[in-house]
Tab-separated table of C-alpha atoms in Angstrom:
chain	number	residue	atom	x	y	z
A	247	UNK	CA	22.065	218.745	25.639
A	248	UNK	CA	19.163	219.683	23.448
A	249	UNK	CA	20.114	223.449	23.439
A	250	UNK	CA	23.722	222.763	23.020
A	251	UNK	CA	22.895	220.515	19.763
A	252	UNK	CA	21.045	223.219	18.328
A	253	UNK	CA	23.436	226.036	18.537
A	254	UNK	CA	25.627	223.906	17.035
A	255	UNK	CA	23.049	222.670	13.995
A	256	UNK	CA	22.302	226.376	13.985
A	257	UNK	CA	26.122	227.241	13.274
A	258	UNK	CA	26.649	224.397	10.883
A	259	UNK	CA	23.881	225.371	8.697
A	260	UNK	CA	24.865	229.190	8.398
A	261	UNK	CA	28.490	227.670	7.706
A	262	UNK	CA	27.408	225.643	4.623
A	263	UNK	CA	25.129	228.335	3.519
A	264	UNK	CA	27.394	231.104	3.347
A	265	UNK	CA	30.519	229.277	1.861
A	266	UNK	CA	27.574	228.342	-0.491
A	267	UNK	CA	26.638	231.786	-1.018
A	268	UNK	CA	29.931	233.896	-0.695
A	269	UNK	CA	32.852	231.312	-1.003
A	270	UNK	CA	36.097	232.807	-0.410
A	271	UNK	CA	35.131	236.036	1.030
A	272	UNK	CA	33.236	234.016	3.630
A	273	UNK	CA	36.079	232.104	4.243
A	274	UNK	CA	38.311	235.195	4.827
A	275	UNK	CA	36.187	236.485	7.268
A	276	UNK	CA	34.268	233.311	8.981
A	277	UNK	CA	36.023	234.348	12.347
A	278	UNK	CA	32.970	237.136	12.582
A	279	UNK	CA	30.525	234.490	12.580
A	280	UNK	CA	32.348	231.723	14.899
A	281	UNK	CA	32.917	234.495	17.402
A	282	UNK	CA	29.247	235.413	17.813
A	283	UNK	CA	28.352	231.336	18.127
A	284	UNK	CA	31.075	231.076	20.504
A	285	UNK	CA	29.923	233.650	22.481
A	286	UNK	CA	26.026	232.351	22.475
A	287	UNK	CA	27.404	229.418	23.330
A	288	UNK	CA	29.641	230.849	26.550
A	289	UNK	CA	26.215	232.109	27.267
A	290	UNK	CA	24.351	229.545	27.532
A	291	UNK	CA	26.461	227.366	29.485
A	292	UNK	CA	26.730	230.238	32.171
A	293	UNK	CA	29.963	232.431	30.890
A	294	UNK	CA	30.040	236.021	31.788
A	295	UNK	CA	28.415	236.930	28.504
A	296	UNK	CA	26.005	240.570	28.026
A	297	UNK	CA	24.031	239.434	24.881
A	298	UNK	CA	22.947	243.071	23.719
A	299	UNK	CA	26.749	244.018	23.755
A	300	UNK	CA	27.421	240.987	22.082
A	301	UNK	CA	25.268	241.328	19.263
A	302	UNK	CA	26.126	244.948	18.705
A	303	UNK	CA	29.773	244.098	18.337
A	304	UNK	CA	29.147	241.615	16.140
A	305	UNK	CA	27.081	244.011	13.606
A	306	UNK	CA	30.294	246.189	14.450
A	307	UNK	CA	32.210	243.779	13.378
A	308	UNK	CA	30.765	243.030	10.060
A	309	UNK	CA	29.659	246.680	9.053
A	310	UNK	CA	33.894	246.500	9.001
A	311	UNK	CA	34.551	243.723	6.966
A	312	UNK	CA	31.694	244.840	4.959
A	313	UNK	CA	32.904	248.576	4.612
A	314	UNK	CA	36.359	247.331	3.294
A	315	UNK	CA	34.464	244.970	0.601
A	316	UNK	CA	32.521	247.364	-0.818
A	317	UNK	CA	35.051	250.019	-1.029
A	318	UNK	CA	37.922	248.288	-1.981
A	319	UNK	CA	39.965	251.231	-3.847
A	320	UNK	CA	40.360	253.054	-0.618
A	321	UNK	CA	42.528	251.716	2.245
A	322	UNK	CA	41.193	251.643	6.039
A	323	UNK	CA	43.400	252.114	8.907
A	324	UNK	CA	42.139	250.630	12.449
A	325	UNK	CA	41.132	254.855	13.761
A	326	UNK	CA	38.518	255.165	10.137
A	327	UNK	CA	37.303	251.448	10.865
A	328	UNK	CA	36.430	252.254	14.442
A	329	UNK	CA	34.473	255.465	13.286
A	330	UNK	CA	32.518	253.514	10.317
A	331	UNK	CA	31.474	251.019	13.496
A	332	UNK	CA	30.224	254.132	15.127
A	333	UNK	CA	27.737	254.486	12.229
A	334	UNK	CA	26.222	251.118	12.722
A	335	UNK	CA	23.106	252.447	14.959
A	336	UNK	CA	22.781	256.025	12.779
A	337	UNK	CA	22.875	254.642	9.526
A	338	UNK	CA	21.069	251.342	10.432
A	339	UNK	CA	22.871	249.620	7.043
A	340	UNK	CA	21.598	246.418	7.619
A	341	UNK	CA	18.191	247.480	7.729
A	342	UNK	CA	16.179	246.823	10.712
A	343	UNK	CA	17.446	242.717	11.075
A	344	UNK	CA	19.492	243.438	14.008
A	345	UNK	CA	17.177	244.902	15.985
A	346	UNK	CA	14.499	242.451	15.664
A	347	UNK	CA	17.624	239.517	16.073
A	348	UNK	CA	18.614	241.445	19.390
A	349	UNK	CA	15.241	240.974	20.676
A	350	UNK	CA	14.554	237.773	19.634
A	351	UNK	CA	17.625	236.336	20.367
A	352	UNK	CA	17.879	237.769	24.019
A	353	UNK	CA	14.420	236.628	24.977
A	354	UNK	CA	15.219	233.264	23.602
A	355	UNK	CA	18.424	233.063	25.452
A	356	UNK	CA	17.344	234.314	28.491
A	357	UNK	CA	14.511	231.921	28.747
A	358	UNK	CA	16.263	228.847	27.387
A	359	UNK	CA	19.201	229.381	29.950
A	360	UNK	CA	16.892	230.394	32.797
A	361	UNK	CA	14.302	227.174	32.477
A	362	UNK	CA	17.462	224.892	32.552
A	363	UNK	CA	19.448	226.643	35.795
A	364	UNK	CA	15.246	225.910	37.164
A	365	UNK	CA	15.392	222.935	36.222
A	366	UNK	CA	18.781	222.030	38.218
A	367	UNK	CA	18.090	224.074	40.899
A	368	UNK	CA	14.426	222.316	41.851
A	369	UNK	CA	16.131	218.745	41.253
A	370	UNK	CA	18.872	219.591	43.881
A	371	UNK	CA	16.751	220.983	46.587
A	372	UNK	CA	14.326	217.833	45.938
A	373	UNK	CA	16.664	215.459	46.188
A	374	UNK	CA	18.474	217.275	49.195
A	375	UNK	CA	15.558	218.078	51.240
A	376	UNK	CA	14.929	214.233	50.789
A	377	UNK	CA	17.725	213.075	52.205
A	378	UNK	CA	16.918	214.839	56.200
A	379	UNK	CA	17.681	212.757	58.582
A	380	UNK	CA	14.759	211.297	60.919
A	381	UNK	CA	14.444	213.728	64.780
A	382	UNK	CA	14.219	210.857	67.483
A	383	UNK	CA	10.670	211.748	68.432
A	384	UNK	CA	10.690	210.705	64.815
A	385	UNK	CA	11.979	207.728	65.125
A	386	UNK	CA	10.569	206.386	67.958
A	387	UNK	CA	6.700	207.236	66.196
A	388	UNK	CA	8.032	205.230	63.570
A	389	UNK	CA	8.555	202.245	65.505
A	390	UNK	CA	5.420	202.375	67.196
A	391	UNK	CA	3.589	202.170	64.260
A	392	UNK	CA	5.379	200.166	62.181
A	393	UNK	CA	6.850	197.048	64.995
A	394	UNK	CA	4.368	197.639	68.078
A	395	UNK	CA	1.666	195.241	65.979
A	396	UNK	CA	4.431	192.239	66.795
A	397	UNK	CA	4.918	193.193	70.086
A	398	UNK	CA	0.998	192.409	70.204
A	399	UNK	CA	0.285	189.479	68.312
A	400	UNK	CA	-0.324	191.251	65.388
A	401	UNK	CA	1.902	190.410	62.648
A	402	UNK	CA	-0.337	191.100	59.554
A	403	UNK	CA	-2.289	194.095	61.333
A	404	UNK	CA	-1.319	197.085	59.081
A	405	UNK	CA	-0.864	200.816	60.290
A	406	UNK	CA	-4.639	202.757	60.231
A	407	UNK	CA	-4.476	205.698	57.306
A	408	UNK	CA	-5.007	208.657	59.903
A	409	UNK	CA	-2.629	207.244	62.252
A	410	UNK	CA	0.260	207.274	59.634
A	411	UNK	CA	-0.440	210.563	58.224
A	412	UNK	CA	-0.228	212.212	61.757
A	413	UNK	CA	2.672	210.024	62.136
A	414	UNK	CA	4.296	211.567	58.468
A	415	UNK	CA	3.166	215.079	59.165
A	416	UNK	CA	4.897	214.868	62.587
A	417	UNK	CA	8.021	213.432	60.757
A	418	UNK	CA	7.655	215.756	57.384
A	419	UNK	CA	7.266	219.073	59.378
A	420	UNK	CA	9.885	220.662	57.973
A	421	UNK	CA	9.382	219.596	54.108
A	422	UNK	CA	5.866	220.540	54.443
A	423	UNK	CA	6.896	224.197	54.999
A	424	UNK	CA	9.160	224.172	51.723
A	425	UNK	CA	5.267	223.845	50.003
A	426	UNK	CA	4.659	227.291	49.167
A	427	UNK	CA	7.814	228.197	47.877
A	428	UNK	CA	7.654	225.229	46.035
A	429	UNK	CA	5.133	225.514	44.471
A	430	UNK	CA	5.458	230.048	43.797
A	431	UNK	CA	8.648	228.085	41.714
A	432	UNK	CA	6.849	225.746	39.778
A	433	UNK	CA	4.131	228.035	38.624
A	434	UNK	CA	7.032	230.872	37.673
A	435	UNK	CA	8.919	227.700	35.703
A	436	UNK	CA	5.192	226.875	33.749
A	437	UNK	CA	5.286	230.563	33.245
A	438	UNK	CA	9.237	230.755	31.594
A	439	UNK	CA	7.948	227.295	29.679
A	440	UNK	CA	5.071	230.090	28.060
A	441	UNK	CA	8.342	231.791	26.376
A	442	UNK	CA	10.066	228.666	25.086
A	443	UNK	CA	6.799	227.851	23.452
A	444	UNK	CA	6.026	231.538	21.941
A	445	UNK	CA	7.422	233.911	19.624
A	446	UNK	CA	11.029	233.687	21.653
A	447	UNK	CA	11.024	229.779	21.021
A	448	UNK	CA	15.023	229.596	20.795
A	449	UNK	CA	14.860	227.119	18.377
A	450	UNK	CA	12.484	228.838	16.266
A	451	UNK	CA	14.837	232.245	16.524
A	452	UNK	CA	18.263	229.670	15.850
A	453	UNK	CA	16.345	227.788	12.802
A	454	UNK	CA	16.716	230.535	10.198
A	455	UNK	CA	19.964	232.925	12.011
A	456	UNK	CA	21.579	232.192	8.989
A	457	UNK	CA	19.057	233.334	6.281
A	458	UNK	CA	18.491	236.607	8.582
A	459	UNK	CA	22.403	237.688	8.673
A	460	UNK	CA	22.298	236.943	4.613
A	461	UNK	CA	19.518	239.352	4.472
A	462	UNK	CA	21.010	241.777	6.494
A	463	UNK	CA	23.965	241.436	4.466
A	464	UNK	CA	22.214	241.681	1.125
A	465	UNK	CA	20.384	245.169	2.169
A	466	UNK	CA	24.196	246.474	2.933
A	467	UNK	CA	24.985	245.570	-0.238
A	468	UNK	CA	21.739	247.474	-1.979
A	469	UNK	CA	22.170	250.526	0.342
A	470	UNK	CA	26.016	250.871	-0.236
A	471	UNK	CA	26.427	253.966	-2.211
A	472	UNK	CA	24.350	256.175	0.298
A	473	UNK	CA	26.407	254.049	3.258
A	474	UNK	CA	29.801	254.911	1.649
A	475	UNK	CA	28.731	258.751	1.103
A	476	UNK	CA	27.494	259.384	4.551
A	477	UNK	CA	30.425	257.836	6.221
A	478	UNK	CA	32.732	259.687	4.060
A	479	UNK	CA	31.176	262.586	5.562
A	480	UNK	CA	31.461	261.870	8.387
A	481	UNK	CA	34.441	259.901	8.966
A	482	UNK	CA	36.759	262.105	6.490
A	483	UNK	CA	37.591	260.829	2.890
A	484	UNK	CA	39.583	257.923	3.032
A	485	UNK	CA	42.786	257.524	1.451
A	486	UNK	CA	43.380	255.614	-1.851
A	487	UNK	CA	44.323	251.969	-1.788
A	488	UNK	CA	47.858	250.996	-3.748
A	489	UNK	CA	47.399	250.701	-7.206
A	490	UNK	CA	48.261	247.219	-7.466
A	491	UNK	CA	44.861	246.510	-5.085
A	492	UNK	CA	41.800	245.345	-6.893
A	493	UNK	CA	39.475	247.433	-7.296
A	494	UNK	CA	35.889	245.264	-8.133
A	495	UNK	CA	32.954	246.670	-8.098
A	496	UNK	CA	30.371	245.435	-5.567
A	497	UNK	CA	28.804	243.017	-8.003
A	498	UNK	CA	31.844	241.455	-8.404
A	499	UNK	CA	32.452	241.171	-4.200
A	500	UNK	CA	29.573	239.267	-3.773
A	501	UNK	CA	27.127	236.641	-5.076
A	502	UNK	CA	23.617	237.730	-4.402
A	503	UNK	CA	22.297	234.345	-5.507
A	504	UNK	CA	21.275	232.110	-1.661
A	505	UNK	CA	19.227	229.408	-1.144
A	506	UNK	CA	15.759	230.011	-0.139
A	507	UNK	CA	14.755	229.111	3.245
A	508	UNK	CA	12.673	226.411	3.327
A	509	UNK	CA	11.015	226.493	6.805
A	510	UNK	CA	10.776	222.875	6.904
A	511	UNK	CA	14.542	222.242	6.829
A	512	UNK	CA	14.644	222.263	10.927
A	513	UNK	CA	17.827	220.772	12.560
A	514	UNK	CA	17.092	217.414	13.884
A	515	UNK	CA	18.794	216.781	17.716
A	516	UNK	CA	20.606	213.122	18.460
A	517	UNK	CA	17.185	212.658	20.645
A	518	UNK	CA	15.053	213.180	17.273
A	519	UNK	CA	12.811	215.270	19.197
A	520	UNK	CA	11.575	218.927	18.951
A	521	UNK	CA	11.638	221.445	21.481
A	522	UNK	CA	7.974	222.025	21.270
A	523	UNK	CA	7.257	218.262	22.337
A	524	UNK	CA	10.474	218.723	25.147
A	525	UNK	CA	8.599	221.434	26.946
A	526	UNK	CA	5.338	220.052	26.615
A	527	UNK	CA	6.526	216.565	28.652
A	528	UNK	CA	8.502	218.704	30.826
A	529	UNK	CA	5.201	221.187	31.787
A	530	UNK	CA	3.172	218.010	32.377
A	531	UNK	CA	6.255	216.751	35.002
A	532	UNK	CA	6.172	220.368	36.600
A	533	UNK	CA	2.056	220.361	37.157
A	534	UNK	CA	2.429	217.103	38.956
A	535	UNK	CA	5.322	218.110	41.044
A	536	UNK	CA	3.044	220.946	42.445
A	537	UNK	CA	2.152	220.960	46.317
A	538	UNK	CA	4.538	217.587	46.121
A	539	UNK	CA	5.644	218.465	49.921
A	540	UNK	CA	2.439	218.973	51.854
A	541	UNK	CA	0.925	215.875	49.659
A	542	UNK	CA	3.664	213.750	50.440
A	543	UNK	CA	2.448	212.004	53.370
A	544	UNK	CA	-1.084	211.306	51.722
A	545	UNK	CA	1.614	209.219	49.028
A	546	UNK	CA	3.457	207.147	51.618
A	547	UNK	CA	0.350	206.836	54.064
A	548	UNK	CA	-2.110	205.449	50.677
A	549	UNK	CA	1.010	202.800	49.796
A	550	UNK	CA	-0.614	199.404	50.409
A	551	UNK	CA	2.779	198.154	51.970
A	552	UNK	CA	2.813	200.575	54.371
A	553	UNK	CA	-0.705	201.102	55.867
A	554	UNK	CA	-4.167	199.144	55.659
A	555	UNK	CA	-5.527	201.735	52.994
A	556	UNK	CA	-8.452	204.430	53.739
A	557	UNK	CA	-11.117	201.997	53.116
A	558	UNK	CA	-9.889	199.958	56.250
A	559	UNK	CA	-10.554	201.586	59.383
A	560	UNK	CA	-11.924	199.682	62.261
A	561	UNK	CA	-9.101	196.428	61.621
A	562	UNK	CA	-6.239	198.564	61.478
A	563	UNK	CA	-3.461	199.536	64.037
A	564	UNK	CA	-4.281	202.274	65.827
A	565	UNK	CA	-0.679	202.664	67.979
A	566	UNK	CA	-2.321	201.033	71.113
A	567	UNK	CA	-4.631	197.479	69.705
A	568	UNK	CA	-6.529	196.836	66.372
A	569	UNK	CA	-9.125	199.315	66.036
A	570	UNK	CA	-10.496	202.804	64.884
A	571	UNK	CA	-8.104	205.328	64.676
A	572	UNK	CA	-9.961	208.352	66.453
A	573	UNK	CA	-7.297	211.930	66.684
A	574	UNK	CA	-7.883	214.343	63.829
A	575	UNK	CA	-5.225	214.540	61.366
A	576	UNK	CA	-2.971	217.859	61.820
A	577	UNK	CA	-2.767	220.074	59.642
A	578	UNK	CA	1.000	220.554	57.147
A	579	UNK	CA	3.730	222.294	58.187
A	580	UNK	CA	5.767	222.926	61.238
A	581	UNK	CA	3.973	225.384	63.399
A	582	UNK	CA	0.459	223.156	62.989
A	583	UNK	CA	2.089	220.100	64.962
A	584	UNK	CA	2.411	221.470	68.168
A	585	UNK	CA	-0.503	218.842	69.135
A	586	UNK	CA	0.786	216.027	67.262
A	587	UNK	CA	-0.445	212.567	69.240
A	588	UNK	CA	1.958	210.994	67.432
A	589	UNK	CA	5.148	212.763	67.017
A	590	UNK	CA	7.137	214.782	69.573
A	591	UNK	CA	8.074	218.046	67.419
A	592	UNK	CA	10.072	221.194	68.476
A	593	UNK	CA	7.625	223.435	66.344
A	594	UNK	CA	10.713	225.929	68.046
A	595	UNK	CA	13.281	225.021	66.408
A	596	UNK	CA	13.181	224.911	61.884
A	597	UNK	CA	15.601	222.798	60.194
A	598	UNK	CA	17.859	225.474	58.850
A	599	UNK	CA	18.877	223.051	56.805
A	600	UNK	CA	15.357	222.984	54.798
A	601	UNK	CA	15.152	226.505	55.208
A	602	UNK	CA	18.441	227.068	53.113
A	603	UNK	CA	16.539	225.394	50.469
A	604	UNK	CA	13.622	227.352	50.686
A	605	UNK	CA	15.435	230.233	50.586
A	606	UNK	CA	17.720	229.175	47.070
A	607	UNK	CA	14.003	228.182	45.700
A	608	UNK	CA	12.910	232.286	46.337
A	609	UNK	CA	15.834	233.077	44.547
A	610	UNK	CA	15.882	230.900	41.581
A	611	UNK	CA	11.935	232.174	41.404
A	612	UNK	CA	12.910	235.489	41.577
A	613	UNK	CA	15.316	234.779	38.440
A	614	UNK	CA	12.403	232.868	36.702
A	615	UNK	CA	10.365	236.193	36.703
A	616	UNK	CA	12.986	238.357	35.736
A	617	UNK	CA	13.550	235.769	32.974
A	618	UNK	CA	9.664	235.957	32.173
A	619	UNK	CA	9.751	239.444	31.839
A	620	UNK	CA	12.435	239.915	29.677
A	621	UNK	CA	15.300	240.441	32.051
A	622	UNK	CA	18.469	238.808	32.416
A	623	UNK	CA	19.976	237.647	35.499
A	624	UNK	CA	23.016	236.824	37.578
A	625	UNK	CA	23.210	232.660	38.334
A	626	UNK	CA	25.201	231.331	41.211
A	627	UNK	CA	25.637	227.676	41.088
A	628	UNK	CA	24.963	225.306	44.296
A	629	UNK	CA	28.395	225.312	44.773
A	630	UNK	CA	28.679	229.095	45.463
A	631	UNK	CA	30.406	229.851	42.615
A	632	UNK	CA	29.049	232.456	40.309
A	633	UNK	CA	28.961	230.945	37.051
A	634	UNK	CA	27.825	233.713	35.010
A	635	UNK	CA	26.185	237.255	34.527
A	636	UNK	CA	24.897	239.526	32.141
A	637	UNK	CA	22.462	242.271	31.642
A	638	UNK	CA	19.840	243.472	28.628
A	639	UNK	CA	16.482	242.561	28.410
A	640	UNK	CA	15.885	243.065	24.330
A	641	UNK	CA	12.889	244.263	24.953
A	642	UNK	CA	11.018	247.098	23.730
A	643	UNK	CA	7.699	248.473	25.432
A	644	UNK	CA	4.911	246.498	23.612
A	645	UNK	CA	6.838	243.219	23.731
A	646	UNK	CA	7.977	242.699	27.673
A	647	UNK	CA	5.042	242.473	30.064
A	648	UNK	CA	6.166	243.980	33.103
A	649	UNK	CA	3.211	241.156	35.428
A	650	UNK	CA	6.461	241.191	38.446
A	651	UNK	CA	7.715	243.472	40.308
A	652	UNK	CA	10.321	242.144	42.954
A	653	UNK	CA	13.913	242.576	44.305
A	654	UNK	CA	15.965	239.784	43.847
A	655	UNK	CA	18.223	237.847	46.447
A	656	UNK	CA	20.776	236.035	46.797
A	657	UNK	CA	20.620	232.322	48.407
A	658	UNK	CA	23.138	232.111	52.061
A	659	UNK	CA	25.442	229.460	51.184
A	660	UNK	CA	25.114	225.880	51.839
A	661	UNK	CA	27.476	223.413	52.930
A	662	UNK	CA	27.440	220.680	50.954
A	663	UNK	CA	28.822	218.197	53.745
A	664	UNK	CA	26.422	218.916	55.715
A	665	UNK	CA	26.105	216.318	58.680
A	666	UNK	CA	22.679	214.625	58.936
A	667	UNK	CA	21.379	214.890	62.527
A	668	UNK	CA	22.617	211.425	64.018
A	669	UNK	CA	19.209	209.154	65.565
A	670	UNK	CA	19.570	208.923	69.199
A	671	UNK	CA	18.454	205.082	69.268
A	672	UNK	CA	19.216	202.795	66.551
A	673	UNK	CA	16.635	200.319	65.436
A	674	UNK	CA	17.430	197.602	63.029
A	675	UNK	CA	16.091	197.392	59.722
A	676	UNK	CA	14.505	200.902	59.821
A	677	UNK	CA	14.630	204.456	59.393
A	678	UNK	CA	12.735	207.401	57.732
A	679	UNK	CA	15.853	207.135	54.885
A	680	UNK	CA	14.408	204.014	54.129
A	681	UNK	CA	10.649	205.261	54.360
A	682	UNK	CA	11.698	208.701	52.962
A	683	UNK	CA	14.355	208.021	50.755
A	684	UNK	CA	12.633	205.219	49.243
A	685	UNK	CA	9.115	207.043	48.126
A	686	UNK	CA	10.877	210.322	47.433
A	687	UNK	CA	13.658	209.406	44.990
A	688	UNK	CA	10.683	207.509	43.285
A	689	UNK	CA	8.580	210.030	42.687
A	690	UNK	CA	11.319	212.500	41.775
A	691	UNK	CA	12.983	210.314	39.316
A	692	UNK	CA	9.641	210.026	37.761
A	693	UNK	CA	8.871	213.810	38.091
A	694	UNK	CA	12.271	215.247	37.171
A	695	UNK	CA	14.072	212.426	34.829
C-alpha cells in the first residue's frame, strides 16, 4: 500500500510540474510519461515487466517527441524516427540522467518488490506450518501431561518446565527443522531492508523523478544543434515540413523556467509515515522472528497457564506424581527425538508437508540475494502461478557487491487443500490446534502485522 501510494504521489507531482513547466506541449505528449508510471507500476505489483528495457524505451520515446520539437521545419516519417531512437545511447542527448535513473531506479525496484513478495511469502509459511495437525503419539503426550494430574488428585498441580518442553519438542519436531532455513531468510530479508534504507531507497529515487526527467530534458534542449547535425548525418537529411507548419525556434518550444526542487517537499502516504520509519519497525519484527521455530517450545512451556514455571521444580507434574522432573531435555529438530520419554516420534518419516515450506523459504532466500545483489528475479506466487518476471540488474561494477553466489530454485508445488493428518483418538476440549494454534497466531500477528 505504501509503495503503491508513492508511485502514484511520484506521478502526480511530475504531472503538475510539467504542465507547470511546458503546458500544452506536455499535454500533447503526457502519454510518454503515463506509460513509463504504468509500467513501474505493472512492475511492482508482479507484471511481466524488464525495467532496463523499459526505461530505454521510454528515453526512446522522448528523444522522438523531442526530435520533432526541436526541428519543427522538417517532417519525420515513422523509418527517420526509429533511426533518431537508435542515437539515444551514441549521442547520450540527455546527458548522463538516464543512466544514473536506470540504476537507481532498478535497484530501488528490485528491492522494494523483492522485500514485499518476503514479506508474504514468510507470513504464509508461518501461518501454514502453524496450522499441522497433532501425530497421535502427540496427542496422547498431551493428555498425559495436561489431564493425568485429575486422574490423581491433582487438580491445581501444573505440568514441570522440562517435562513440557520434551513434551513440545516431541510434538514440534517437524517445525523445529524449518529453523535454519528460517532463519538463512530472515537474515537475507535484514540484508534487502540494507537497500531500502541506502542510496536505492525507492522513495528517495521516486521523490525527485520528476525534476531529473526536466533536467534531462533541459540538457536536450542546450545540446540540440550538435544533436540535430549528427543525426542528420547519420540518419539522411530530412525532408522539409509543409509550409503552412510552424516553424519556432527552440526558445519558443519550450519554457526553460521550473520550479526548484525543494528536497523537503516529500509525498506524504494516507499512513503519514515514511519509509525510513516503515523499515525500521519492520527490521525490529524480523530480528525477533529469528530462531522463532526451535524457541517455540521454550514460549509455550514458560506460559504460566500452561506449566508451573522454571522456578518450580520439585511441586510440579512430572507425568507419573508431583515431583522433580529428572530426563534431559532433547535437543530441536526431528532426527534428535529418537529418545524422546515423552513423545512417540517417527524420526523416519518428515512431514512433507513442512518440508514444502522449507523448501519455498530456500527459494524466496535465494530471490532475496539476487535482489541484494542487484539482480532481478522471477516470482511465483503460492498459488503456482507465475506472477511476473524480468531481468537487468542496473548495476555497474563499483555499485553491485557480488557477497552471493548461488543457483536459484524453484519451490514443488503445494496443495493448498491439503488434508491435516486426522488424530486417531479424540479427546474433548483439547488438541495441539488449540495449544499450537493459539500461541502461534499470537506471536505471528505480533511479529508480522
Amino acid at each position: 500500500e505504501f509503495f503503491r501510494e508513492l508511485l502514484e504521489n511520484a506521478e502526480r507531482s511530475l504531472n503538475d510540474m510539467f504542465v507547470r513547466t511546458y503546458g500544452m506541449l506536455y499535454m500533447q505528449n503526457s502519454e510518454v510519461f503515463q506509460d513509463l508510471f504504468t509500467e513501474l507500476k505493472r512492475y511492482y505489483t508482479g507484471g511481466n515487466v524488464n525495467l532496463e528495457e523499459m526505461l530505454n524505451d521510454f528515453w526512446a520515446r522522448l528523444l522522438e517527441r523531442m526530435f520533432q520539437l526541436i526541428n519543427p521545419q522538417y517532417h519525420f516519417n515513422e523509418d527517420y524516427l526509429e533511426c533518431v531512437s537508435k542515437y539515444t545511447d551514441q549521442l547520450k542527448p540527455f546527458g548522463d540522467v538516464p543512466r544514473k535513473l536506470k540504476v537507481q531506479v532498478t535497484r530501488a525496484f528490485i528491492a522494494a518488490r523483492t522485500f514485499v513478495q518476503g514479506l508474504t511469502v514468510g507470513r504464509e509459511v508461518a501461518n501454514r506450518v502453524s496450522k499441522v495437525s497433532p501425530t497421535p503419539g502427540c496427542i496422547r503426550a498431551l493428555m498425559k501431561m495436561l489431564y493425568c494430574p485429575y486422574c490423581r488428585g491433582l487438580p491445581t498441580v501444573k505440568p514441570c518446565n522440562n517435562y513440557c518442553l520434551n513434551v513440545m519438542k516431541g510434538c514440534l519436531a517437524n517445525q523445529a527443522d524449518l529453523d535454519t532455513e528460517w532463519n538463512l531468510f530472515i537474515d537475507a530479508m535484514l540484508l534487502v531492508a540494507e537497500r531500502l534504507e541506502g542510496p536505492f531507497n525507492i522513495e528517495s529515487v521516486m521523490d525527485p523523478i520528476d525534476v531529473k526527467i526536466s533536467e534531462a530534458i533541459m540538457n536536450m534542449q542546450e545540446n540540440s544543434m550538435q544533436v540535430s547535425a549528427k543525426v542528420f548525418q547519420g540518419c539522411g537529411q530530412p525532408k522539409p515540413a509543409p509550409a503552412l507548419r510552424s516553424s519556432r525556434s527552440v526558445a519558443e518550444n519550450f519554457n526553460t523556467r521550473f520550479r526548484p526542487y525543494n528536497p523537503e517537499e516529500r509525498p506524504t502516504t494516507a499512513a503519514g509515515t515514511s519509509l525510513d520509519r516503515l523499515v525500521t519497525d519492520i527490521k525490529e519484527k524480523l530480528k525477533l522472528s529469528k530462531k522463532f521455530w526451535s524457541t517455540l517450545p521454550y514460549t509455550i512451556c514458560k506460559d504460566e497457564q500452561v506449566t508451573a514455571g522454571p522456578s518450580i521444580e520439585e511441586d510440579c507434574w512430572n507425568g507419573h506424581s508431583k515431583a522433580r522432573y529428572l530426563p534431559e531435555i532433547m535437543n530441536d529438530g526431528l532426527t534428535n527425538q529418537i529418545n524422546n520419554p515423552e513423545v512417540d516420534v517417527d524420526i523416519t518419516r518428515p512431514d512433507t508437508f513442512i518440508r514444502q515450506q522449507i523448501m519455498a523459504l530456500r527459494v524466496m532466500t535465494n530471490k532475496l540475494k539476487n535482489a541484494y545483489n542487484g539482480n532481478d528475479v522471477n516470482f511465483q506466487d503460492t498459488s503456482d502461478e507465475t506472477s511476473g518476471s524480468g531481468s537487468g540488474s542496473g548495476c555497474t561494477d563499483d555499485i553491485c557487491p557480488t557477497e552471493f553466489d548461488f543457483v536459484t530454485t524453484e519451490a514443488p508445488p503445494v496443495d493448498p487443500d491439503r488434508r491435516e493428518v486426522e488424530a486417531s483418538a479424540t479427546q474433548p476440549g483439547w488438541s495441539l490446534q488449540t495449544l499450537l494454534v493459539g500461541f502461534v497466531s499470537l506471536l505471528l500477528q505480533r511479529l508480522w502485522r
